[in-house]
Amino acid sequence: MSLTLDPRQRAMLAEIGVRVWLPETGDAEAPAYAVEEDTFSDAPVAAAAPVARPVERPPVQAPVASVRGEVAGLDWPTLESAVASCQACGLCQSRKNTVFGVGHTQARWMIVGEAPGENEDLQGEPFVGAAGQLLDNMLKAIELKPESDVYVTNVVKCRPPERHPSAEEVIACRPFLDRELALTGATMAITFGQFAARGLMMGPASRGKVMRYNQLSVVATYHPDDLLRKPEDKAKAWGDLCLAKASHA
Ligand code: SF4
């Protein structure tokens, strides 16, 4: 799997720390962007969402079926308002802000993270700070403009404090993600982080292949925070991005 790279793209890749094999130099190294199979755990979402410490959760405020029915008919403004006032799971009690998606409302590409972190919770936006900067550079490297070609969101819209979201929270928030998918009409999703992949797929997810979720083609890769902590995985992330781009040219 490869893309033809011009000098500008190579510069962008250098910026995010990806080494690219240059055939014209005769470099004998294997291509840095070779796609490798790297299967996330096959455990389903329910079992794969560890809770770091016991959390007392209030009862769910509204039945999921009811929420889903109400959300299915919302437009963008009313959907954002519904998220802002949502109390459908216990995360409403500890959040500072809900974190609604940002980007083009009719984007073909959906960027999906797991859940807001501390900074996202404070600022009310997904993928901020160094992780957001790296995400932008990763998207630009495959010629996607963050401001016009993608819509960026999370599986759950409120921050789980110091843990991954539980299966109950993923399910409670699902109507909002499904409505974002429907309103954008996106046909390609890249998930960032293994819990985002499992959360979107509602089950097992693997890197290194194109998965399907309804109308969506889905490719999983590493979360920018993980790449900042472990830069040696950037080459594999580049392979994932190439796979997504090639499957959705
Ligand atoms: Fe509502 Fe989702 Fe926030 Fe839970 S995480 S309170 S379902 S918006």
XYZ file of N, CA and C and ligand atoms in Angstrom:
755
model
N 0.841 -1.184 0.000
C 0.000 0.000 0.000
C 0.878 1.236 0.000
N 0.711 2.106 -0.982
C 1.539 3.311 -0.993
C 0.811 4.430 -1.704
N 1.257 5.623 -1.446
C 0.774 6.792 -2.143
C 1.962 7.464 -2.792
N 1.719 8.143 -3.903
C 2.791 8.932 -4.483
C 2.920 10.218 -3.686
N 4.115 10.522 -3.245
C 4.319 11.665 -2.365
C 5.076 12.754 -3.097
N 4.562 13.989 -2.988
C 5.330 15.101 -3.508
C 6.184 15.665 -2.369
N 7.094 16.589 -2.659
C 7.985 17.113 -1.612
C 7.238 17.718 -0.434
N 6.087 18.368 -0.709
C 5.337 18.990 0.384
C 4.801 17.928 1.338
N 4.275 16.818 0.780
C 3.771 15.757 1.637
C 4.902 15.129 2.438
N 6.060 14.975 1.790
C 7.186 14.398 2.513
C 7.576 15.295 3.688
N 7.498 16.621 3.435
C 7.831 17.547 4.525
C 6.842 17.402 5.664
N 5.553 17.224 5.316
C 4.542 17.052 6.363
C 4.791 15.781 7.158
N 5.151 14.717 6.438
C 5.420 13.456 7.130
C 6.625 13.585 8.033
N 7.628 14.320 7.541
C 8.793 14.537 8.395
C 8.386 15.281 9.646
N 7.410 16.213 9.484
C 6.951 17.015 10.612
C 6.280 16.148 11.670
N 5.533 15.115 11.224
C 4.887 14.250 12.223
C 5.772 13.072 12.581
N 6.979 13.064 12.035
C 7.953 12.095 12.505
C 7.941 10.773 11.779
N 7.352 10.716 10.573
C 7.303 9.467 9.822
C 8.434 9.435 8.810
N 9.238 8.400 8.844
C 10.292 8.229 7.858
C 9.692 7.542 6.644
N 9.994 8.036 5.484
C 9.426 7.491 4.255
C 10.527 6.889 3.404
N 10.249 5.719 2.919
C 11.193 5.042 2.044
C 11.235 5.760 0.711
N 12.411 6.060 0.226
C 12.551 6.783 -1.024
C 13.172 5.860 -2.060
N 12.358 5.280 -2.938
C 12.875 4.307 -3.895
C 13.985 4.885 -4.764
N 13.895 6.200 -5.075
C 14.862 6.769 -6.001
C 16.260 6.863 -5.406
N 16.353 6.793 -4.099
C 17.662 6.856 -3.460
C 18.285 5.482 -3.325
N 17.477 4.438 -3.610
C 17.999 3.108 -3.447
C 18.093 2.674 -2.007
N 17.442 3.412 -1.129
C 17.436 3.072 0.284
C 16.904 1.656 0.456
N 17.658 0.833 1.131
C 17.294 -0.572 1.249
C 16.306 -0.841 2.367
N 15.943 0.199 3.119
C 15.015 -0.022 4.228
C 13.638 -0.420 3.710
N 12.953 -1.202 4.494
C 11.567 -1.519 4.150
C 10.752 -0.235 4.202
N 9.706 -0.133 3.383
C 8.889 1.063 3.413
C 8.352 1.323 4.811
N 8.499 2.569 5.260
C 8.021 2.902 6.598
C 6.509 2.817 6.681
N 5.858 2.842 5.497
C 4.410 2.873 5.524
C 3.796 1.515 5.217
N 4.587 0.467 5.322
C 4.025 -0.865 5.114
C 2.901 -1.119 6.104
N 1.803 -1.638 5.609
C 0.661 -1.912 6.481
C 0.893 -3.207 7.222
N 0.728 -3.154 8.500
C 0.909 -4.349 9.306
C -0.390 -4.706 9.997
N -0.675 -5.957 10.024
C -1.837 -6.416 10.773
C -1.546 -6.243 12.259
N -2.399 -5.594 12.950
C -2.200 -5.385 14.388
C -3.573 -5.409 15.030
N -3.949 -6.573 15.447
C -5.320 -6.755 15.900
C -5.482 -6.265 17.327
N -6.450 -5.389 17.508
C -6.806 -5.016 18.857
C -7.398 -6.246 19.523
N -7.514 -6.188 20.797
C -8.112 -7.306 21.518
C -9.466 -7.646 20.934
N -9.771 -8.919 20.873
C -11.074 -9.338 20.376
C -12.172 -9.196 21.429
N -11.800 -8.739 22.589
C -12.818 -8.592 23.618
C -13.851 -7.576 23.188
N -15.113 -7.824 23.434
C -16.144 -6.862 23.056
C -16.051 -5.604 23.889
N -16.760 -4.579 23.452
C -16.685 -3.289 24.127
C -16.957 -3.423 25.615
N -17.960 -4.222 25.949
C -18.349 -4.298 27.352
C -17.200 -4.788 28.210
N -16.459 -5.781 27.688
C -15.368 -6.328 28.482
C -14.100 -5.521 28.321
N -14.047 -4.688 27.285
C -12.796 -3.997 26.977
C -12.762 -2.591 27.540
N -13.719 -2.242 28.317
C -13.750 -0.894 28.854
C -13.461 -0.935 30.351
N -12.169 -1.012 30.700
C -11.835 -1.169 32.118
C -12.193 0.079 32.920
N -12.676 -0.128 34.081
C -12.973 0.967 34.993
C -11.881 0.993 36.037
N -11.127 2.087 36.073
C -9.957 2.146 36.930
C -10.317 2.046 38.404
N -11.417 2.625 38.760
C -11.844 2.529 40.146
C -13.361 2.549 40.173
N -13.951 1.989 41.198
C -15.412 1.951 41.233
C -15.993 3.353 41.215
N -17.002 3.516 40.429
C -17.649 4.816 40.329
C -19.126 4.642 40.631
N -19.617 5.476 41.498
C -21.053 5.436 41.769
C -21.750 6.218 40.687
N -22.609 5.555 39.973
C -23.305 6.235 38.887
C -24.770 6.407 39.253
N -25.311 7.567 38.959
C -26.742 7.726 39.173
C -27.485 6.909 38.139
N -28.730 6.624 38.378
C -29.492 5.880 37.380
C -29.570 6.648 36.076
N -29.590 5.902 34.975
C -29.733 6.539 33.666
C -31.017 7.340 33.648
N -30.917 8.577 33.156
C -32.034 9.508 33.269
C -33.139 9.270 32.243
N -32.767 8.690 31.105
C -33.781 8.489 30.068
C -33.522 7.157 29.391
N -34.553 6.387 29.100
C -34.331 5.109 28.416
C -33.658 5.335 27.077
N -32.711 4.450 26.750
C -31.957 4.602 25.513
C -32.875 4.638 24.302
N -33.865 3.748 24.284
C -34.764 3.696 23.124
C -35.468 5.023 22.923
N -35.856 5.653 24.037
C -36.537 6.930 23.931
C -35.595 7.996 23.395
N -34.375 8.025 23.932
C -33.389 8.995 23.465
C -33.130 8.805 21.986
N -32.945 7.540 21.573
C -32.646 7.268 20.173
C -33.757 7.797 19.272
N -35.001 7.557 19.650
C -36.121 8.008 18.829
C -36.161 9.521 18.716
N -35.887 10.209 19.818
C -35.909 11.670 19.798
C -34.756 12.224 18.971
N -33.594 11.640 19.127
C -32.397 12.166 18.471
C -32.441 11.956 16.969
N -33.082 10.887 16.539
C -33.071 10.536 15.112
C -33.651 11.626 14.227
N -34.492 12.493 14.787
C -35.105 13.529 13.955
C -34.470 14.897 14.108
N -33.378 14.998 14.841
C -32.808 16.314 15.123
C -31.943 16.831 13.978
N -31.955 18.168 13.815
C -31.002 18.789 12.883
C -29.758 19.202 13.672
N -28.803 19.822 13.008
C -27.538 20.147 13.688
C -27.729 21.015 14.930
N -28.453 22.147 14.840
C -28.569 22.987 16.051
C -29.261 22.270 17.208
N -30.337 21.538 16.906
C -31.063 20.876 17.993
C -30.281 19.669 18.510
N -29.486 19.054 17.643
C -28.641 17.955 18.118
C -27.590 18.481 19.096
N -26.970 19.597 18.749
C -25.960 20.161 19.651
C -26.592 20.577 20.979
N -27.791 21.139 20.911
C -28.480 21.520 22.146
C -28.819 20.297 22.982
N -29.238 19.222 22.308
C -29.595 17.995 23.031
C -28.382 17.426 23.757
N -27.225 17.469 23.100
C -26.007 16.986 23.758
C -25.671 17.883 24.954
N -25.789 19.183 24.750
C -25.407 20.129 25.807
C -26.233 19.939 27.075
N -27.465 19.484 26.925
C -28.334 19.333 28.094
C -28.534 17.874 28.491
N -27.794 16.974 27.857
C -28.038 15.537 28.057
C -27.673 15.087 29.482
N -28.530 14.249 30.026
C -28.268 13.623 31.330
C -28.527 12.120 31.235
N -28.284 11.565 30.054
C -28.633 10.166 29.829
C -27.677 9.178 30.472
N -26.525 9.644 30.927
C -25.651 8.756 31.693
C -24.945 9.561 32.774
N -24.257 8.854 33.640
C -23.672 9.494 34.810
C -22.551 10.470 34.519
N -22.011 10.466 33.294
C -20.914 11.393 32.987
C -21.367 12.847 33.024
N -22.678 13.055 32.964
C -23.177 14.438 33.032
C -22.837 15.082 34.366
N -22.595 14.266 35.387
C -22.386 14.835 36.719
C -20.964 15.358 36.923
N -20.009 14.833 36.184
C -18.625 15.245 36.408
C -18.067 16.114 35.278
N -18.799 16.241 34.181
C -18.258 17.021 33.051
C -18.248 18.509 33.389
N -17.288 19.205 32.761
C -17.310 20.670 32.806
C -18.042 21.193 31.574
N -17.792 20.520 30.445
C -18.483 20.863 29.201
C -18.810 19.582 28.448
N -19.890 19.593 27.729
C -20.064 18.554 26.717
C -19.143 18.904 25.550
N -18.735 17.888 24.817
C -17.815 18.113 23.693
C -18.492 17.622 22.417
N -19.070 18.554 21.718
C -19.745 18.232 20.466
C -18.717 18.200 19.341
N -19.083 17.584 18.221
C -18.169 17.487 17.102
C -17.903 18.840 16.450
N -16.799 18.896 15.709
C -16.455 20.101 14.956
C -16.070 19.688 13.534
N -16.166 20.648 12.633
C -15.745 20.383 11.258
C -16.870 20.622 10.279
N -16.707 20.078 9.095
C -17.679 20.294 8.028
C -18.890 19.390 8.248
N -20.070 19.977 8.207
C -21.272 19.213 8.545
C -21.703 18.268 7.419
N -21.054 18.355 6.275
C -21.340 17.377 5.218
C -20.045 16.706 4.757
N -19.164 16.504 5.695
C -17.874 15.896 5.363
C -18.045 14.431 4.990
N -17.246 13.987 4.039
C -17.249 12.559 3.685
C -16.427 11.750 4.671
N -15.524 12.433 5.374
C -14.629 11.751 6.304
C -15.023 12.078 7.739
N -15.191 11.061 8.527
C -15.485 11.224 9.948
C -14.251 10.797 10.739
N -13.821 11.653 11.628
C -12.702 11.354 12.530
C -13.293 11.083 13.906
N -13.023 9.911 14.446
C -13.701 9.515 15.678
C -12.680 9.170 16.762
N -12.765 9.878 17.869
C -11.974 9.558 19.052
C -12.841 8.841 20.076
N -12.223 8.528 21.186
C -12.937 7.761 22.206
C -13.850 8.649 23.061
N -13.248 9.638 23.674
C -13.976 10.477 24.635
C -13.131 11.716 24.911
N -13.744 12.780 25.388
C -12.942 13.956 25.717
C -11.955 13.658 26.843
N -10.766 14.228 26.731
C -9.810 14.209 27.833
C -9.995 15.466 28.672
N -9.035 15.674 29.558
C -9.162 16.797 30.491
C -9.219 18.137 29.764
N -8.329 18.332 28.785
C -8.301 19.618 28.081
C -9.529 19.813 27.201
N -9.976 18.721 26.578
C -11.184 18.815 25.754
C -12.395 19.162 26.623
N -12.447 18.562 27.797
C -13.532 18.846 28.740
C -13.528 20.321 29.134
N -12.325 20.865 29.342
C -12.222 22.273 29.739
C -12.604 23.207 28.596
N -12.166 22.846 27.379
C -12.357 23.749 26.235
C -13.626 23.457 25.434
N -14.225 22.277 25.655
C -15.450 21.952 24.934
C -15.238 21.612 23.480
N -14.010 21.192 23.115
C -13.710 20.818 21.720
C -12.939 19.511 21.693
N -13.164 18.698 20.651
C -12.394 17.455 20.554
C -10.972 17.706 20.034
N -10.043 16.884 20.447
C -8.661 16.881 19.942
C -8.040 18.283 19.988
N -7.741 18.751 21.169
C -7.090 20.054 21.309
C -5.624 19.845 21.709
N -4.872 20.916 21.724
C -3.485 20.876 22.174
C -2.579 20.112 21.217
N -1.539 19.494 21.781
C -0.543 18.805 20.954
C -1.162 17.658 20.172
N -2.104 16.940 20.784
C -2.759 15.842 20.074
C -3.552 16.365 18.879
N -4.218 17.489 19.073
C -4.982 18.078 17.974
C -4.077 18.542 16.846
N -2.916 19.108 17.213
C -1.961 19.555 16.200
C -1.436 18.373 15.395
N -1.128 17.294 16.106
C -0.633 16.102 15.403
C -1.734 15.525 14.513
N -2.967 15.503 15.009
C -4.075 15.008 14.186
C -4.187 15.831 12.906
N -4.134 17.149 13.020
C -4.212 18.011 11.833
C -3.108 17.654 10.842
N -1.893 17.459 11.344
C -0.776 17.142 10.450
C -0.957 15.768 9.796
N -1.507 14.826 10.548
C -1.764 13.498 9.975
C -2.789 13.598 8.845
N -3.835 14.410 9.059
C -4.863 14.550 8.026
C -4.292 15.253 6.793
N -3.501 16.295 7.031
C -2.905 17.017 5.903
C -1.980 16.102 5.106
N -1.345 15.169 5.783
C -0.419 14.266 5.100
C -1.130 13.400 4.074
N -2.444 13.171 4.251
C -3.202 12.426 3.234
C -4.152 13.380 2.492
N -3.741 14.657 2.497
C -4.419 15.671 1.687
C -5.857 15.915 2.108
N -6.123 15.824 3.385
C -7.431 16.205 3.915
C -7.280 17.532 4.653
N -8.175 18.461 4.342
C -8.145 19.750 5.024
C -9.013 19.652 6.278
N -8.412 19.845 7.452
C -9.183 19.693 8.693
C -10.419 20.573 8.727
N -10.336 21.761 8.126
C -11.453 22.695 8.236
C -12.582 22.412 7.251
N -12.338 21.632 6.205
C -13.375 21.478 5.186
C -13.655 20.040 4.766
N -12.740 19.133 5.022
C -12.916 17.766 4.506
C -13.355 16.762 5.563
N -13.303 17.138 6.822
C -13.571 16.149 7.867
C -14.518 16.709 8.923
N -15.154 15.789 9.606
C -15.932 16.109 10.804
C -15.316 15.295 11.934
N -15.015 15.954 13.034
C -14.265 15.331 14.130
C -15.159 15.204 15.354
N -15.256 13.998 15.889
C -16.107 13.818 17.064
C -15.568 12.676 17.921
N -16.281 12.399 18.994
C -15.923 11.313 19.897
C -17.087 10.341 20.046
N -16.764 9.141 20.471
C -17.814 8.139 20.716
C -18.733 8.599 21.845
N -18.165 9.143 22.911
C -18.994 9.745 23.967
C -18.626 11.221 24.083
N -19.604 12.013 24.461
C -19.458 13.472 24.400
C -19.084 14.107 25.741
N -18.988 13.312 26.776
C -18.596 13.847 28.082
C -17.384 13.073 28.579
N -16.560 13.745 29.359
C -15.302 13.147 29.811
C -15.530 12.114 30.918
N -15.048 10.893 30.700
C -15.015 9.950 31.823
C -13.784 10.273 32.670
N -13.956 10.509 33.933
C -12.814 10.934 34.748
C -11.788 9.829 34.944
N -10.616 10.006 34.339
C -9.468 9.109 34.533
C -9.755 7.660 34.187
N -10.570 7.410 33.214
C -10.847 6.024 32.806
C -11.435 6.044 31.401
N -11.567 4.848 30.828
C -12.266 4.735 29.557
C -13.774 4.742 29.816
N -14.555 5.135 28.815
C -16.003 5.075 29.020
C -16.466 3.633 29.165
N -17.480 3.449 29.963
C -18.045 2.115 30.141
C -18.947 1.777 28.953
N -19.273 0.505 28.827
C -20.196 0.086 27.769
C -21.540 0.783 27.924
N -21.967 0.934 29.161
C -23.254 1.607 29.411
C -23.225 3.038 28.880
N -22.102 3.724 29.083
C -21.993 5.114 28.627
C -21.894 5.189 27.104
N -21.162 4.251 26.509
C -21.067 4.225 25.044
C -22.457 4.021 24.430
N -23.213 3.120 25.013
C -24.555 2.842 24.481
C -25.479 4.039 24.695
N -25.382 4.659 25.878
C -26.254 5.805 26.160
C -25.999 6.951 25.191
N -24.730 7.122 24.787
C -24.364 8.246 23.918
C -24.504 7.906 22.437
N -24.734 6.667 22.136
C -24.724 6.214 20.745
C -25.682 6.974 19.820
N -26.881 7.303 20.269
C -27.785 8.013 19.347
C -27.178 9.304 18.805
N -26.363 9.971 19.607
C -25.767 11.219 19.130
C -24.739 10.954 18.030
N -23.906 9.942 18.223
C -22.918 9.605 17.195
C -23.616 9.141 15.918
N -24.625 8.304 16.075
C -25.343 7.833 14.880
C -26.003 8.994 14.137
N -26.493 9.987 14.891
C -27.121 11.122 14.223
C -26.074 11.984 13.512
N -24.908 12.130 14.112
C -23.821 12.847 13.434
C -23.446 12.131 12.131
N -23.377 10.815 12.184
C -23.057 10.049 10.971
C -24.122 10.274 9.906
N -25.389 10.242 10.336
C -26.482 10.398 9.369
C -26.504 11.803 8.780
N -26.306 12.810 9.619
C -26.382 14.195 9.135
C -25.226 14.534 8.201
N -24.039 14.063 8.511
C -22.911 14.342 7.611
C -23.039 13.540 6.316
N -23.562 12.320 6.434
C -23.540 11.426 5.274
C -22.146 10.886 5.013
N -21.303 10.910 6.033
C -19.922 10.443 5.871
C -19.893 8.996 5.398
N -18.919 8.699 4.565
C -18.771 7.330 4.052
C -17.449 6.691 4.458
N -16.595 7.470 5.126
C -15.296 6.939 5.566
C -15.029 7.436 6.970
N -14.593 6.547 7.825
C -14.241 6.959 9.191
C -12.850 6.440 9.524
N -12.087 7.287 10.194
C -10.836 6.842 10.815
C -11.027 6.971 12.314
N -10.809 5.880 13.000
C -10.915 5.911 14.457
C -9.520 6.033 15.046
N -9.405 6.833 16.099
C -8.103 7.095 16.713
C -8.100 6.547 18.133
N -7.364 5.471 18.318
C -7.326 4.797 19.606
C -8.212 3.566 19.586
N -7.766 2.519 20.283
C -8.490 1.251 20.167
C -9.888 1.312 20.771
N -10.099 2.136 21.780
C -11.442 2.199 22.360
C -12.388 2.958 21.436
N -11.848 3.893 20.670
C -12.675 4.558 19.666
C -13.099 3.561 18.598
N -12.157 2.697 18.174
C -12.482 1.712 17.139
C -13.558 0.748 17.626
N -13.369 0.240 18.820
C -14.370 -0.692 19.344
C -15.691 0.013 19.619
N -15.583 1.256 20.063
C -16.800 1.998 20.355
C -17.617 2.259 19.106
N -16.947 2.652 18.014
C -17.680 2.888 16.778
C -18.233 1.578 16.215
N -17.409 0.533 16.218
C -17.836 -0.736 15.636
C -18.781 -1.498 16.569
N -18.878 -1.060 17.806
C -19.685 -1.750 18.821
C -19.255 -3.209 18.965
N -17.970 -3.440 18.922
C -17.455 -4.799 19.068
C -15.989 -4.843 18.712
N -15.494 -6.011 18.325
C -14.071 -6.130 18.003
C -13.676 -5.222 16.838
N -12.431 -4.794 16.850
C -11.925 -3.939 15.774
C -10.446 -4.231 15.584
N -9.985 -4.111 14.346
C -8.587 -4.411 14.042
C -7.969 -3.298 13.220
N -6.707 -3.049 13.461
C -5.930 -2.227 12.556
C -5.563 -3.056 11.315
N -5.192 -2.346 10.240
C -4.630 -3.027 9.089
C -5.642 -3.558 8.105
N -6.909 -3.226 8.281
C -7.915 -3.643 7.303
C -9.050 -2.620 7.293
N -9.842 -2.671 6.238
C -10.996 -1.784 6.141
C -12.202 -2.527 6.701
N -12.791 -1.964 7.748
C -13.981 -2.560 8.358
C -15.223 -1.850 7.832
N -16.366 -2.420 8.075
C -17.610 -1.810 7.625
C -18.540 -1.597 8.804
N -19.134 -0.411 8.861
C -20.211 -0.146 9.817
C -21.304 0.577 9.037
N -22.374 -0.116 8.747
C -23.433 0.416 7.886
C -22.821 0.983 6.606
N -23.059 2.290 6.333
C -22.537 2.855 5.077
C -21.078 3.231 5.170
N -20.508 3.081 6.343
C -19.148 3.565 6.582
C -18.095 2.515 6.311
N -17.039 2.907 5.636
C -15.784 2.162 5.671
C -14.993 2.714 6.858
N -14.404 1.832 7.619
C -13.755 2.248 8.865
C -12.323 1.709 8.902
N -11.385 2.601 9.170
C -9.990 2.202 9.383
C -9.567 2.684 10.766
N -8.946 1.797 11.503
C -8.517 2.121 12.869
C -7.035 2.450 12.897
N -6.696 3.446 13.702
C -5.279 3.732 13.917
C -5.048 4.203 15.346
N -3.840 4.644 15.617
C -3.458 5.025 16.971
C -3.982 6.422 17.325
N -4.223 6.631 18.605
C -4.605 7.962 19.068
C -3.363 8.860 19.040
N -3.511 10.131 18.635
C -2.345 11.027 18.639
C -1.635 11.081 19.989
N -2.368 11.014 21.080
C -1.704 11.012 22.399
C -0.762 9.818 22.525
N -1.196 8.663 22.012
C -0.347 7.468 22.081
C 0.885 7.638 21.190
N 0.693 8.289 20.025
C 1.837 8.503 19.123
C 2.824 9.495 19.709
N 2.321 10.462 20.461
C 3.233 11.407 21.104
C 4.046 10.703 22.186
N 3.413 9.732 22.847
C 4.147 8.975 23.880
C 5.054 7.920 23.273
N 4.674 7.399 22.099
C 5.399 6.281 21.507
C 5.599 6.553 20.015
N 6.529 7.443 19.670
C 6.691 7.877 18.271
C 7.026 6.732 17.319
N 7.583 5.649 17.823
C 7.929 4.546 16.918
C 6.694 3.939 16.241
N 5.502 4.209 16.740
C 4.295 3.698 16.101
C 3.792 4.597 14.970
N 4.464 5.730 14.747
C 3.987 6.643 13.698
C 4.040 6.007 12.314
N 5.022 5.157 12.066
C 5.092 4.516 10.749
C 3.871 3.628 10.516
N 3.446 2.922 11.561
C 2.256 2.079 11.408
C 1.005 2.942 11.242
N 0.979 4.079 11.936
C -0.159 4.988 11.763
C -0.209 5.513 10.333
N 0.962 5.802 9.771
C 1.004 6.261 8.376
C 0.464 5.179 7.447
N 0.786 3.934 7.713
C 0.228 2.842 6.928
C -1.288 2.817 7.013
N -1.812 3.063 8.202
C -3.272 3.088 8.368
C -3.893 4.221 7.552
N -3.248 5.389 7.592
C -3.779 6.531 6.843
C -3.751 6.259 5.342
N -2.675 5.639 4.870
C -2.581 5.288 3.443
C -3.688 4.304 3.064
N -3.936 3.345 3.941
C -4.996 2.383 3.677
C -6.343 3.077 3.562
N -6.612 3.993 4.483
C -7.889 4.734 4.437
C -7.997 5.549 3.161
N -6.921 6.246 2.825
C -6.935 7.097 1.639
C -7.127 6.267 0.373
N -6.404 5.156 0.306
C -6.480 4.313 -0.902
C -7.857 3.670 -1.049
N -8.509 3.406 0.059
C -9.814 2.740 -0.018
C -10.940 3.736 -0.232
N -10.608 5.017 -0.217
C -11.657 6.030 -0.339
C -11.172 7.166 -1.224
N -10.543 6.810 -2.326
C -9.976 7.830 -3.215
C -11.072 8.632 -3.901
Fe -25.315 12.292 27.514
Fe -23.346 11.211 26.094
Fe -22.773 12.955 28.023
Fe -23.659 10.540 28.675
S -21.720 11.009 27.616
S -24.376 12.499 29.547
S -25.097 10.097 26.991
S -23.909 13.394 26.134
